[in-house]
Short mmCIF file of C-alpha atoms in Angstrom, two decimals:
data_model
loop_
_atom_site.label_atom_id
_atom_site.label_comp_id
_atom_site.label_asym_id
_atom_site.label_seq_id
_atom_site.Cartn_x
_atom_site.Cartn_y
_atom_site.Cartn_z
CA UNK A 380 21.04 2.96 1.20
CA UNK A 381 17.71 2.25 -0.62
CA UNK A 382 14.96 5.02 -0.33
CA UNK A 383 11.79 3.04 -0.82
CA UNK A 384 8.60 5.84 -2.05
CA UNK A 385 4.79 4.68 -1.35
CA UNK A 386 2.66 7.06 -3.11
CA UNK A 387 -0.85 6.67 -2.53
CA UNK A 388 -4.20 8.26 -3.05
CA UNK A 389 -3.90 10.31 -0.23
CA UNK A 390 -0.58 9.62 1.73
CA UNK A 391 2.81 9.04 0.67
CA UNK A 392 5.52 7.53 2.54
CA UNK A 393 9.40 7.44 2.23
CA UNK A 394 11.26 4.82 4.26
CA UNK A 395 15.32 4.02 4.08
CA UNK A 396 16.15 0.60 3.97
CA UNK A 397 20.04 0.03 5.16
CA UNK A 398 20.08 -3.52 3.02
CA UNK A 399 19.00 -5.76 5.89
CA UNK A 400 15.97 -3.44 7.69
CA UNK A 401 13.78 -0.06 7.74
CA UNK A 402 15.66 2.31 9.68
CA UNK A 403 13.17 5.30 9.33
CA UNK A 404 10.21 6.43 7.69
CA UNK A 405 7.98 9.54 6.96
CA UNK A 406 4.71 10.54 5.27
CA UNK A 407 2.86 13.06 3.61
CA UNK A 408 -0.03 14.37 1.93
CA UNK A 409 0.19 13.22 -2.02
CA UNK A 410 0.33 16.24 -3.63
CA UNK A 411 1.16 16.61 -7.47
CA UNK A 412 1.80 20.54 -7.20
CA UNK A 413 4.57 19.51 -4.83
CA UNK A 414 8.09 20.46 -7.32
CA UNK A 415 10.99 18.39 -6.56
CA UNK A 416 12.84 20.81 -4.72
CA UNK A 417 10.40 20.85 -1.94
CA UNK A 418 10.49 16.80 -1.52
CA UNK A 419 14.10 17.75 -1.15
CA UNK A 420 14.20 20.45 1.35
CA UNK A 421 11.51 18.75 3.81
CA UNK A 422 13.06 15.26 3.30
CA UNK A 423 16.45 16.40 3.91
CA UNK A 424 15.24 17.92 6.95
CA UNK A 425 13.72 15.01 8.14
CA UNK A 426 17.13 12.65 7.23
CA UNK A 427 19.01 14.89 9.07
CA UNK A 428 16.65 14.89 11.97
CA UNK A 429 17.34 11.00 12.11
CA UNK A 430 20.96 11.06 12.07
CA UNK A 431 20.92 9.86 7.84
CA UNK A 432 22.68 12.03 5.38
CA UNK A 433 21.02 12.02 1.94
CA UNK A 434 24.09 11.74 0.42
CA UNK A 435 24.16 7.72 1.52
CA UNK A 436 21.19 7.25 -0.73
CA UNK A 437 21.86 5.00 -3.53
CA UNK A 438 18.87 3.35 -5.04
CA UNK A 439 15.53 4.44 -5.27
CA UNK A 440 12.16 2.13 -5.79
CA UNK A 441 8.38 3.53 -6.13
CA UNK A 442 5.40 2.47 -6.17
CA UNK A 443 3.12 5.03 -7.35
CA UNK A 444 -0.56 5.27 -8.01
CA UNK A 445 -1.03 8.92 -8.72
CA UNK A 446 0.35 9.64 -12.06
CA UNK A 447 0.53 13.37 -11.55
CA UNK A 448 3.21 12.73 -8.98
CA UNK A 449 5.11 10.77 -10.59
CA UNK A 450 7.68 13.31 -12.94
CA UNK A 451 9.19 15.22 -9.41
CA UNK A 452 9.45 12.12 -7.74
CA UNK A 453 11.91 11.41 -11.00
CA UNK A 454 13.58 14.86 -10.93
CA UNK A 455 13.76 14.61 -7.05
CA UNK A 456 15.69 11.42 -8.13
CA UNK A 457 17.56 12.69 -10.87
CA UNK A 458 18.56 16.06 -9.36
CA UNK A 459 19.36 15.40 -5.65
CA UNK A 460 20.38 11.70 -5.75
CA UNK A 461 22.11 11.49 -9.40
CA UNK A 462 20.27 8.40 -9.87
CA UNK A 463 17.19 6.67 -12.11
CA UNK A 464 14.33 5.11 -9.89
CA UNK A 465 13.05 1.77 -10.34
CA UNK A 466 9.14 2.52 -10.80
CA UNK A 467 7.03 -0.79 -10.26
CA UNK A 468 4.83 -0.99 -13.43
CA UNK A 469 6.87 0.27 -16.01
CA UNK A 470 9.15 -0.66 -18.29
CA UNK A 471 12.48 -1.64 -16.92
CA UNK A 472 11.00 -2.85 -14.08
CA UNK A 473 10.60 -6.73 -13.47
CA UNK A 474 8.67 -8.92 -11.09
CA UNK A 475 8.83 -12.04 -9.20
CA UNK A 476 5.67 -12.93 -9.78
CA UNK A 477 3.24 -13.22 -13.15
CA UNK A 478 0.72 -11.00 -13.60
CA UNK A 479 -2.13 -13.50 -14.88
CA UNK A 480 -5.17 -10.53 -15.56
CA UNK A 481 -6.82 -9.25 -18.77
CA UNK A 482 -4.57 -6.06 -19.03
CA UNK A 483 -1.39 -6.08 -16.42
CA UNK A 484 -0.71 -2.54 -17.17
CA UNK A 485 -4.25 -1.59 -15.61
CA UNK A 486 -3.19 -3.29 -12.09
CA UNK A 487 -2.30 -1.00 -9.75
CA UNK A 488 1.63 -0.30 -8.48
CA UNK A 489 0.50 -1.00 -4.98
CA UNK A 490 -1.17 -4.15 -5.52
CA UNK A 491 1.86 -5.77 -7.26
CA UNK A 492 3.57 -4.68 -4.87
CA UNK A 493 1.42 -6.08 -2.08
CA UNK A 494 1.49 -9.49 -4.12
CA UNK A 495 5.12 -10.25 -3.99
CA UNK A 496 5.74 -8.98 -0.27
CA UNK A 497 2.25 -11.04 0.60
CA UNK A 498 3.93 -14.40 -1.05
CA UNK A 499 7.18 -13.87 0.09
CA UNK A 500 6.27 -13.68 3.53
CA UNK A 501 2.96 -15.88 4.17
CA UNK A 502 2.71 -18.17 0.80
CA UNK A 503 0.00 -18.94 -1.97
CA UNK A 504 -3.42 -18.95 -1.84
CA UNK A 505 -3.78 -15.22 -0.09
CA UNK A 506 -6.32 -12.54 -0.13
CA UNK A 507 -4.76 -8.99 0.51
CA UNK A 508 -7.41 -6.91 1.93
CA UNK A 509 -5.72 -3.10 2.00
CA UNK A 510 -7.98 -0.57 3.84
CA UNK A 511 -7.09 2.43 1.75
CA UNK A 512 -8.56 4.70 0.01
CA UNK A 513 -10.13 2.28 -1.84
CA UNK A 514 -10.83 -1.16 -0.07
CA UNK A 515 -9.17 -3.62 -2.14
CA UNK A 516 -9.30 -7.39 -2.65
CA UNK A 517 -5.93 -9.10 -4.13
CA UNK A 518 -5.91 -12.76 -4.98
CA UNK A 519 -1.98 -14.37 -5.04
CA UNK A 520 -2.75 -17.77 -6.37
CA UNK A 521 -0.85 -21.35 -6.12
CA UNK A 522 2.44 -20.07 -7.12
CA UNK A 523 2.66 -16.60 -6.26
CA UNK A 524 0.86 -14.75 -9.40
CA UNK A 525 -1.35 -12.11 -8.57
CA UNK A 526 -4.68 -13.44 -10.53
CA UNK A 527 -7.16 -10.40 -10.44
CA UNK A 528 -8.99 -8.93 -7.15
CA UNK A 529 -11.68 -6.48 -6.11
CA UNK A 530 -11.98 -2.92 -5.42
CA UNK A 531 -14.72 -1.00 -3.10
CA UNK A 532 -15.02 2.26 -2.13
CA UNK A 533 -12.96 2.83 0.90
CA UNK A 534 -14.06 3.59 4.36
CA UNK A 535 -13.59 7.31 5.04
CA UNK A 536 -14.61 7.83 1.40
CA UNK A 537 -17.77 5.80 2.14
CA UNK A 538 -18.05 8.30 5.53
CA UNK A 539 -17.17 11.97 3.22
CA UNK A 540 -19.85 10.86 0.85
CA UNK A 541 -22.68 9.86 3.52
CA UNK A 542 -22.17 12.93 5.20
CA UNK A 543 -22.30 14.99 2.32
CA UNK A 544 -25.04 13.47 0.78
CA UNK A 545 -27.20 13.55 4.41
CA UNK A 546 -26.98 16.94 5.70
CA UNK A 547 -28.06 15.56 9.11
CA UNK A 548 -25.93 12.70 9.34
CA UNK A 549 -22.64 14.42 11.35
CA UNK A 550 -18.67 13.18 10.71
CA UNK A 551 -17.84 9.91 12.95
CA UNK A 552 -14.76 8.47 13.66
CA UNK A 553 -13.93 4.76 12.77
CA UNK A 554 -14.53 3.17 15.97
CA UNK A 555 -15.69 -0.76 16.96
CA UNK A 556 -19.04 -0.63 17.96
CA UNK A 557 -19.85 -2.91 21.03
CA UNK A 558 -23.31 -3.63 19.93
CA UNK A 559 -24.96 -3.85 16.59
CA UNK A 560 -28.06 -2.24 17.14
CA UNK A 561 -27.01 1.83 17.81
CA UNK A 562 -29.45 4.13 19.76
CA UNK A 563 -28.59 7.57 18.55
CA UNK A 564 -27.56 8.53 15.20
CA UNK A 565 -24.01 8.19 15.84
CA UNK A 566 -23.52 4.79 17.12
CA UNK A 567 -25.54 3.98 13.98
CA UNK A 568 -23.52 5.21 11.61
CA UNK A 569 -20.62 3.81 13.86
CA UNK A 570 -22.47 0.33 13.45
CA UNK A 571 -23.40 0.91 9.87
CA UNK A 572 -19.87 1.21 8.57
CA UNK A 573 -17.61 -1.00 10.75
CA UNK A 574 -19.95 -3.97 10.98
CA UNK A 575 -21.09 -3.08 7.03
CA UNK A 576 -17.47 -3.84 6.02
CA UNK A 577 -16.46 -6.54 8.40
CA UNK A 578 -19.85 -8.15 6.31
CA UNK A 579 -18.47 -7.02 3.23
CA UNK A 580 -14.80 -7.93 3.95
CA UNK A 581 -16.22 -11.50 4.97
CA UNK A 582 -18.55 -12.16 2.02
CA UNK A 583 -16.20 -11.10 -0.65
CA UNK A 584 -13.66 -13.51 1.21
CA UNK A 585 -15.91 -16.41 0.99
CA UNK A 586 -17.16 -16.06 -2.41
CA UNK A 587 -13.50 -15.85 -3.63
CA UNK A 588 -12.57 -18.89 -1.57
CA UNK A 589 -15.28 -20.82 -3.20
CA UNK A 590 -14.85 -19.94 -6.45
CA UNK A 591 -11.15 -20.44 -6.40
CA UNK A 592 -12.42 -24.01 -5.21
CA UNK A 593 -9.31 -24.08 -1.82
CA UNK A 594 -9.02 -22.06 1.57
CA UNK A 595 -7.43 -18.77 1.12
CA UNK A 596 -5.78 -17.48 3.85
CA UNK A 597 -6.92 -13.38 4.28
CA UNK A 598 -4.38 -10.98 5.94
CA UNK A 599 -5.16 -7.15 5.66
CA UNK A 600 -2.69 -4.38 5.23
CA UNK A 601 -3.54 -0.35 5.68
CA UNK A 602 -4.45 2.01 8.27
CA UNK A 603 -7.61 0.47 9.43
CA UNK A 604 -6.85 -2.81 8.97
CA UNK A 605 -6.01 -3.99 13.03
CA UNK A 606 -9.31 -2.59 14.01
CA UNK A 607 -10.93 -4.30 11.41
CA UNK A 608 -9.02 -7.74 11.97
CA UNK A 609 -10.66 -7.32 15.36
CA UNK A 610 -13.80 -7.84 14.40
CA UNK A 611 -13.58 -10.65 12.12
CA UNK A 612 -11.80 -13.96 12.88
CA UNK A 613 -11.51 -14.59 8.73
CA UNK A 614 -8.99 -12.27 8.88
CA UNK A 615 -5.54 -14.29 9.75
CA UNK A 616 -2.58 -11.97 9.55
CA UNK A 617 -2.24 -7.62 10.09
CA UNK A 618 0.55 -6.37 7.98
CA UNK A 619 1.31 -2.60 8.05
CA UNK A 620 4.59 -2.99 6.84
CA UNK A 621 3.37 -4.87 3.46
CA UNK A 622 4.04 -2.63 1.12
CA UNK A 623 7.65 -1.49 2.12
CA UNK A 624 8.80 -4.92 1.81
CA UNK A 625 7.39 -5.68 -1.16
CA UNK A 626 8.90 -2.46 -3.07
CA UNK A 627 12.42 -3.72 -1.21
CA UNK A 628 12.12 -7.76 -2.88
CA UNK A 629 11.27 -5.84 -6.34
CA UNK A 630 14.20 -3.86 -6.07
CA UNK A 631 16.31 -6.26 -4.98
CA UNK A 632 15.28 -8.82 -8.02
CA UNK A 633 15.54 -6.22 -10.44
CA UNK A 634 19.12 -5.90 -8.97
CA UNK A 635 19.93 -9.69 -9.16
CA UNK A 636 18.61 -9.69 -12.76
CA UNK A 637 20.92 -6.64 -13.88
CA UNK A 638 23.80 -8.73 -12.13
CA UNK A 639 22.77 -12.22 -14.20
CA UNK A 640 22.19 -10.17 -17.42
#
């Protein structure tokens, strides 16, 4: 059994992949004072919950964008399933796909890892758009390489710092407006952000389409992203499963080139 580990900005998610699908999954807050033994005792819980022992685990692959997280995730490894995780980004770890940017080491785990599953599954010429904590823009080119991208603030981070910065201006939730033009300060901010980014989303699109000279095809990934892909027909494919798969192809290459070597 593979144990596949997301960890993002703000969520991280463990999923157990039998060697042919998902067959569960869990999240939680990314925390870095979180020791090893506590990833243990609450994901054990949770295995046993599903009817998996821990025991069957075998491999382990992570994707991980919060350094500070990053040595109990190891030891959690190490300790509890007597094995050495494949971590995308470092060394020992190799992709499908060329990294064609200034300085690969800068990319982020997730967005590698959003590149190969984005290939494998829907072919070149891609934009990625992942509604996380940061909004980001990755470009796969002709033959699968990830070539560079964008990043923007992300939406609830664009919300946290309106709010604080406006002492009027109240929390919203993420909602689709039905009309642009808001009457009370609510469906204005409600306007202001979802039809803001479906403008942004669609303008950095375009502009990456034409400089890259060919049709792209977009699909978005993330929380947010089917409300979003509602609003904007530029917007092709919804993905939430993106990243899983993509940590599951790296592991399973990495595994293929240990068996050739």
């Amino acid at each position: 059994m593979l144990l596949a580990i997301d960890v993002g900005n703000t969520n991280t998610v463990f999923a157990l992949h039998d060697g042919r699908d998902f067959v569960a999954s869990w999240r939680c807050n990314t925390e870095s004072v979180r020791t090893a033994d506590q990833y243990f005792v609450w994901l054990n819980q949770l295995m046993r919950h599903s009817g998996h022992d821990p025991a069957d685990i075998e491999s382990v692959v992570i994707s991980n964008v919060a350094p500070a997280v990053l040595f109990n995730l190891r030891l959690l490894c190490d300790r509890y399933f007597d094995t050495r995780p494949l971590v995308v980004g470092k060394d020992g770890c190799r992709l499908p796909v060329d990294v064609r940017v200034d300085n690969p080491r800068e990319v982020g785990a997730d967005r590698l890892v959003n590149t190969v599953a984005a290939y494998e599954t829907y072919g070149p010429n891609l934009i990625v758009v992942d509604f996380g904590t940061a909004t980001t823009f990755d470009v796969v080119g002709r033959d699968g390489a990830y070539v560079g991208g964008v990043i923007a603030p992300g939406i609830n981070l664009s919300l946290s710092a309106l709010h604080a910065a406006a002492a009027h201006l109240p929390h919203i939730d993420v909602t689709m407006p039905q009309k642009v033009v808001g009457t009370n300060t609510v469906e204005c901010m409600q306007s202001g952000v979802y039809w803001g980014y479906i403008g942004l989303i669609e303008g950095i699109c375009t502009r990456i389409s034409a400089e890259k000279e060919r049709e792209m095809t977009v699909l978005a990934t993330g929380g947010l992203a089917p409300l979003f892909a509602r609003g904007s027909n530029l917007i092709k494919h919804v993905d939430g499963e993106l990243t899983m798969r993509g940590l599951v192809l790296i592991h399973r290459h990495n595994l293929m080139d240990s068996h050739d070597r």
